[in-house]
Amino acid sequence: MSSGGIDSGYASGTFLGVRFSVRGAIINLVLAVFSAVLVILLMGVGDFSLSVDEVLAALGGGGDDFNRLVVLEWRLPVALSALVFGALLGLGGAIFQSLTRNPLGSPDIIGFDSGAYTAVLVTMLLFKVRDYWSIAGVSILGGLITAALVYVLAFRRGIQGFRLIIVGIALSSMLGSLDSYLITRADIQDAMTVGFWGAGSLSRSTWSNIVPATILAALVCLAAAMLSPSMRQQELGDDAAVAHGVRITRDRLLLIVLGVASTAIVTAAAGPIGFIALAAPQIAQRLARAPGITLTTSIFTGAALLSLAHAVSVLLGAMFRPIPAGLVTVCLGGCYFIYLLIKETRRRL
């Protein structure tokens, strides 16, 4: 027992009155540096190759005009999108895994991403609307409607995380069938456009969509940080959270909205990118050796994972042909999902 309370066994510090884990802070710094170095290196890879010195010179406003055009206008928005979208997916996964108290409780598994994707398909194919703010709005709305349906269908004398996941998977499959029907009934050009977009590609990221996405991401992360203490209390159980003065109904609803918004923003800009939200919080928890889901480390881990997936897609594209980052995350994350599903099923038998 220390003078300040219970010694948890983990080194910690205090900054501006906020207590933090020293190990977690170091892990976050390492992940941030890794992600930054990776995206800088990737900005030199492509049909027009650049050295690291040329990339750094262009980022600093130097070098020739064409190098600055390639780096600042073409490749920098894509690199930033890997960081921003990965961070948002890590945040969304952390929120829902904390609320469901289940490692399978990811928005792409529960089906919230599917609802956002279906809403965007309807808007793009039936109403021919393509601007970012409209797509972002309907994406968030579709995710929230899907979340409400999943919660209603899974409710039976309360909500259990595993039942919520099973209902979400079923609803996601139904929405996938609707998506396929919409695409097969669309014009060839529209079907090709949404089909490529549905693979989850970062290559279409431009300043016109990465700027508003970054602004929305900052607002979502700030709101999530404010609700983080309530989220940690809810992990202890509803009774314990109420005893500590947490307004569960209000805070849980706000966290659901933030979790849906975090993944819907990504879906609106780049299409559905799977399994980052599933894996990032679990990897972050193991790296930080934290007793529960950590929002900050999940954010940095998500950014690092999507940057790594982007690196794989860029390198494969340089050697063979371009591959969307979403396909890379699906290939790598599918195996991890099977492992988690088997593990959770055995634990409950």
mmCIF file of N, CA, C and O in Angstrom, residues 15 17 22 25 69 78 152 154 215 238 262 303 317:
data_model
loop_
_atom_site.group_PDB
_atom_site.id
_atom_site.type_symbol
_atom_site.label_atom_id
_atom_site.label_comp_id
_atom_site.label_asym_id
_atom_site.label_seq_id
_atom_site.Cartn_x
_atom_site.Cartn_y
_atom_site.Cartn_z
ATOM 1 N N PHE A 15 0.477 13.840 -15.079
ATOM 2 C CA PHE A 15 0.712 15.018 -15.909
ATOM 3 C C PHE A 15 -0.561 15.834 -15.957
ATOM 4 O O PHE A 15 -1.609 15.335 -16.364
ATOM 5 N N GLY A 17 -2.408 16.663 -13.629
ATOM 6 C CA GLY A 17 -3.416 16.064 -12.759
ATOM 7 C C GLY A 17 -3.995 14.762 -13.271
ATOM 8 O O GLY A 17 -4.874 14.183 -12.634
ATOM 9 N N VAL A 22 3.327 4.536 -17.296
ATOM 10 C CA VAL A 22 4.591 4.830 -17.962
ATOM 11 C C VAL A 22 4.805 3.875 -19.133
ATOM 12 O O VAL A 22 5.214 4.285 -20.227
ATOM 13 N N ALA A 25 2.601 4.913 -22.001
ATOM 14 C CA ALA A 25 3.114 6.101 -22.673
ATOM 15 C C ALA A 25 4.278 5.757 -23.599
ATOM 16 O O ALA A 25 4.384 6.281 -24.719
ATOM 17 N N LEU A 69 4.623 18.196 -55.889
ATOM 18 C CA LEU A 69 3.296 17.789 -56.350
ATOM 19 C C LEU A 69 3.025 16.335 -55.980
ATOM 20 O O LEU A 69 1.953 16.007 -55.446
ATOM 21 N N VAL A 78 -2.883 10.348 -48.712
ATOM 22 C CA VAL A 78 -3.058 8.904 -48.535
ATOM 23 C C VAL A 78 -2.358 8.434 -47.260
ATOM 24 O O VAL A 78 -2.895 7.631 -46.480
ATOM 25 N N VAL A 152 -32.138 -4.062 -30.238
ATOM 26 C CA VAL A 152 -33.529 -4.477 -30.035
ATOM 27 C C VAL A 152 -33.669 -5.989 -30.213
ATOM 28 O O VAL A 152 -34.321 -6.680 -29.411
ATOM 29 N N ALA A 154 -31.366 -8.251 -29.953
ATOM 30 C CA ALA A 154 -30.564 -9.020 -28.996
ATOM 31 C C ALA A 154 -31.052 -8.864 -27.559
ATOM 32 O O ALA A 154 -30.591 -9.582 -26.675
ATOM 33 N N ILE A 215 -10.893 16.533 -39.000
ATOM 34 C CA ILE A 215 -11.601 17.405 -38.057
ATOM 35 C C ILE A 215 -12.628 16.599 -37.254
ATOM 36 O O ILE A 215 -12.711 16.707 -36.021
ATOM 37 N N ASP A 238 -22.691 -2.836 -14.227
ATOM 38 C CA ASP A 238 -23.639 -1.736 -14.091
ATOM 39 C C ASP A 238 -23.841 -1.309 -12.643
ATOM 40 O O ASP A 238 -23.910 -0.117 -12.333
ATOM 41 N N SER A 262 -17.081 6.819 -35.353
ATOM 42 C CA SER A 262 -15.661 6.626 -35.649
ATOM 43 C C SER A 262 -15.454 5.710 -36.853
ATOM 44 O O SER A 262 -14.566 5.959 -37.684
ATOM 45 N N ALA A 303 -3.681 3.030 -35.775
ATOM 46 C CA ALA A 303 -2.937 3.795 -36.774
ATOM 47 C C ALA A 303 -1.750 3.006 -37.304
ATOM 48 O O ALA A 303 -1.477 2.994 -38.514
ATOM 49 N N GLY A 317 1.616 -3.491 -54.772
ATOM 50 C CA GLY A 317 1.280 -2.739 -55.968
ATOM 51 C C GLY A 317 2.494 -2.380 -56.792
ATOM 52 O O GLY A 317 2.444 -2.363 -58.030
#
